[in-house]
Amino acid sequence: MEQYSSRSKEKMFFAFLAGFLYLLAGSIQFVFSLSTMLGLFPVISFENGLIGIFFAPSDLIGSLILVLIGSIFIYGLTELRTGLNEGIAYIYVGILISLLFATVYVLVMAGNWMDSFLLNGPETNGWDLLYDLRPAIYLGILPLCGYLIWRKEFRAMNK
Amino acid sequence: MADNRIRVALTGNPNVGKTTLFNVITGSRQHVGNWPGVTVEKKSGLKIYKGYEIEVIDLPGTYSLTAYSLDEVVARDFIVDEKPDVVVQIVDATNIERNLYLTTQLMELGSKMIIALNMYDLAEERGDKLHVEKMEKILAMPVVRTIASDNVGISELLDTVIAEKQKENHHAREIGYGDEIESRIIEVEKVLSQDKELASRYPLRWLAVRLLDGDENILRKIAGSGIAQEIKSILSSLDIEVYEALMADKRYEIISAMFPQMCERCMTRMTTSDMIDRVMTNKYLGIPIFLALMWGAFELTFSFANPFMTIIEMIFIWLGEMAAVHIHPDWLASLVGEGIIGGVGSVFSFIPNIFILFFLLSMLEDSGYLARAAFIVDRVMYKIGLQGKSFIPMLLGFGCNVPAIMATRSIEDRMDRMATIMVVPFISCGARLPIYILFAGTFFSKNAGTVIFCIYLLGILVAVASAKLLRTTTLKGHPAPFILELPPYRVPTLKNSIRHMWDNGSMYIRKAGTIILGGSVVIWLLAALPWGVEYGSEVSFIGIIGHAIQPLLGPLGFDWKISVSLLFGFVAKEIVVASLGVLYGVGDDHFALTDSLLADPNMYSITALSLMVFSLLYMPCVAVVGIIKKETGSWKWTAFSVAYGLVVAWLLAFVVFQGGKLLY
Amino acid sequence: MVECTLNDLRPGIKARIIKVLAKGTVRRKLMDMGMVPGSEIEVVRTAPLGDPIEFRIKGYSLSMRKQEAVNIVVETIA
Ligand SMILES: Nc1nc2c(ncn2[C@@H]2O[C@H](COP(=O)(O)OP(=O)(O)OP(=O)(O)O)[C@@H](O)[C@H]2O)c(=O)[nH]1
Ligand SMILES: [Mg+2]
């Protein structure tokens, strides 16, 4: 395929955006988690402003997963750029996996909230929303959009 | 046999939906999964339909009537020797060509046969045009369309079974193999016909074909006959390898001649499955994705269960209080409060984790990723002397070791299989989870997740090292070939996953209500007797037992209470937690077991770690010992497995405890 | 058309099986699974760690190690 259809251009842009955001968030969280673990400069939600709120939860493995998801999108982008139409597969699976992990973290968040509700009643002082709001959750909005837009197309690949 | 009884065998290639069909016909709930080799035993069920008593037998999948692994032997023996009234071959409509290979072999056997063209939905979705009537004509047998997972075509299938049963006589359909082979077949057939007994049991032509096909099993079957010698001399004068190739060739040739007439546009295309696989088995991304998925499952198993655990704990604490207040006399209150509620309650609170674990395992099985995981790690498994197929039982072992050990039946090579059976017990099953959650949660509160993750990793590492050790010593030999079909990905259905979760999870509830309950009562009795001693003190029976074995486990940092709990843990691992619950008297006050443990001056984080390591590695439970005996057929291997586990557990726990003590 | 063994082919290449050199049960197992002379076979991909290889034959996916693939002689199809 020499020329990209407008569709695959859209997908390339999407792959770039998603890949960039996941990689960025993943790297920032990785650095923060590592430094918190090693006690260099602990990053705690409110105290470090917006950046602390978004990337505060020290979660080394979680950050690596973000990097992985980002890499899947970028890998797809490079394949699409070299004219390999199969690159779309990476976008599809990237969307799938990012939604999977968004679900995992949403469930963990819901679990923690319910747990603290059961133990402390409605005034949720034992629970920190910002701690549980992992980047995988809010970044998941982007792949969710992608999924909704291309849902039919992915299904149709069977035919 | 009465006229209204029909025995129907379900056979076919692996992963075509036999068990799904069996479940919808008989209303059973046998294990279904999207990978080849799920069913390893024959299972039978009864269906009353239009006044007929139909006995349905679900068999393991097989690619041909030549059996290589134990599960295939079961399938082959049933079809060949037990002579069901009707044989239903389930054919995957998206993969007709290969499926028909078995059909050609079954046809020769001369049973009454029906084809259930299953997964019809997938073939249609793909755009295949299947000509069912043509197929019936060409194969000279009824063909019924079914969608087993959606309960479609079942009554048509049963009607056809009844109609087929009522048909009077029936002949084996023959396949022409060409002049040269045919003349051999006739020659062998002539010799065989001298044995009247044999002739009455099997179609002679079929026997002759199987013999020329190099089927050693058939050779064994005729070994007792007077004509065995003559047959052997005929066969040894021939180059059987050439014959079997020619015959397989001929069968496929016939199939490829028939196939285009049955199916239009049935070609392979780039499917969603291919697309997904490009990524999942990508050179660079494949392994990270695999690890990420495992970790995600792990995270969910532990974190999402918290609120449910809290609810169950609250209920049992409340029950304990009620027991203490309302039950008289005191000894009965103690039995109910400390014995039953303390013991069973402490195990019950971990049920949510176990449910989630099984739910996720079921998703893994149904998606088709399990076979990919075997594909991805085969290289590593090869290095340690196993193979990709050994990885499937190991993954299933995270749920429960018993079905995992049974799943090894689909491993063809005996050495591979034995080595896999020996290492599966090191894979941490759901029953061990309560111990980790209790101790990691109590002593490593913030890092509990990491500690538990490391324990799981340790189990895998010990399994790997043991496999390597076994394969370089007793089970020496080259790793066997790895030939595995990779099924297409499918979206796991919520219904199936929930059902799987419930079936396996409820087993734990049942266990808690029976074995654990009984164990708790026994431990309470031992702690309360002889009459008049202080409950759970050192002069009670349990104190005496505990002190007797404590010297053995002392070097690992365990006091008598833990020692005795581990002893009873042989029955089932949950009993470790249950008996600690009984001994620390949970039901007695407002404190949970965690608080009692923290208050014990003999318990440190190092002890907890040592205990987790020991519990991970020593013999899982009596059920596993039983299944190892059954599957290896040898007391020697069973004893070895138990002893080896104990030694490894002791050594590693020793290193952890003594090493930890040195560091602090 | 070049004659070679199955392990030499790169992903995406289609070939026709000429001979199965494997012996004993492996040979029969391969034939039961459709690896007979004349069958078309396509190399789909290699596993991330370089071994087993995934093939497509008779419309389904089959994986096997290189050491087994060595024993299958094929000719490439243009
Ligand atoms: N779409 C679709 N899926 C089906 C159908 N029948 C079965 N399946 C799925 O196919 C997979 C295999 O089903 P099983 O019933 O375990 O197959 P089996 O033949 O018993 O497999 P083995 O025991 O391994 O030989 C499962 O994931 C089922 O959900 C069908 O008619 N349509
Ligand atoms: Mg089955």
Coordinates of C-alpha atoms and ligand atoms in Angstrom, one line a residue, chain B residues 13-20 31-39 58 60-61 118-122 146-149 366 490 496, ligand 1:
Chain B
N13 CA -10.9 -33.4 16.9
P14 CA -9.8 -31.5 19.9
N15 CA -11.5 -28.2 20.6
V16 CA -14.5 -28.6 18.2
G17 CA -17.1 -28.3 20.9
K18 CA -17.8 -31.8 22.0
T19 CA -18.1 -31.0 25.7
T20 CA -20.2 -27.9 24.9
H31 CA -15.2 -28.2 31.8
V32 CA -15.2 -26.3 28.5
G33 CA -12.3 -24.2 27.3
N34 CA -10.9 -22.8 24.1
W35 CA -7.7 -24.9 23.8
P36 CA -7.1 -28.5 22.6
G37 CA -7.0 -31.1 25.3
V38 CA -9.5 -29.8 27.9
T39 CA -11.3 -33.1 28.3
D58 CA -18.2 -37.2 25.9
P60 CA -11.4 -36.5 24.7
G61 CA -10.5 -35.0 21.3
N118 CA -20.7 -27.4 14.8
M119 CA -19.6 -23.8 15.1
Y120 CA -21.9 -23.2 12.2
D121 CA -22.2 -19.6 13.4
L122 CA -18.5 -18.9 12.9
T146 CA -25.3 -27.2 15.3
I147 CA -24.2 -24.3 17.3
A148 CA -23.5 -25.9 20.6
S149 CA -22.7 -22.8 22.4
D366 CA -11.8 -19.3 26.8
R490 CA -12.8 -16.0 20.9
N496 CA -19.2 -19.5 30.8
Ligands
LIG1 N1 -18.9 -19.8 18.3 C1 -19.1 -21.1 18.7 N2 -18.2 -21.5 19.7 C2 -18.4 -22.8 20.1 C3 -19.4 -23.6 19.6 N3 -19.3 -24.8 20.3 C4 -18.3 -24.7 21.1 N4 -17.7 -23.5 21.1 C5 -16.5 -23.0 21.8 O1 -15.5 -23.8 21.4 C6 -14.5 -24.0 22.5 C7 -14.2 -25.5 22.7 O2 -15.3 -26.2 23.2 P1 -15.2 -27.5 24.0 O3 -16.6 -28.0 24.2 O4 -14.3 -27.4 25.2 O5 -14.5 -28.4 23.0 P2 -14.1 -30.0 23.1 O6 -14.3 -30.5 21.7 O7 -14.7 -30.6 24.2 O8 -12.5 -29.8 23.3 P3 -11.5 -30.9 24.0 O9 -12.1 -31.4 25.2 O10 -10.3 -30.1 24.2 O11 -11.3 -32.0 22.9 C8 -15.2 -23.3 23.7 O12 -14.5 -22.1 23.9 C9 -16.6 -23.2 23.3 O13 -17.2 -22.1 23.9 C10 -20.3 -23.1 18.6 O14 -21.1 -23.8 18.1 N5 -20.1 -21.8 18.2

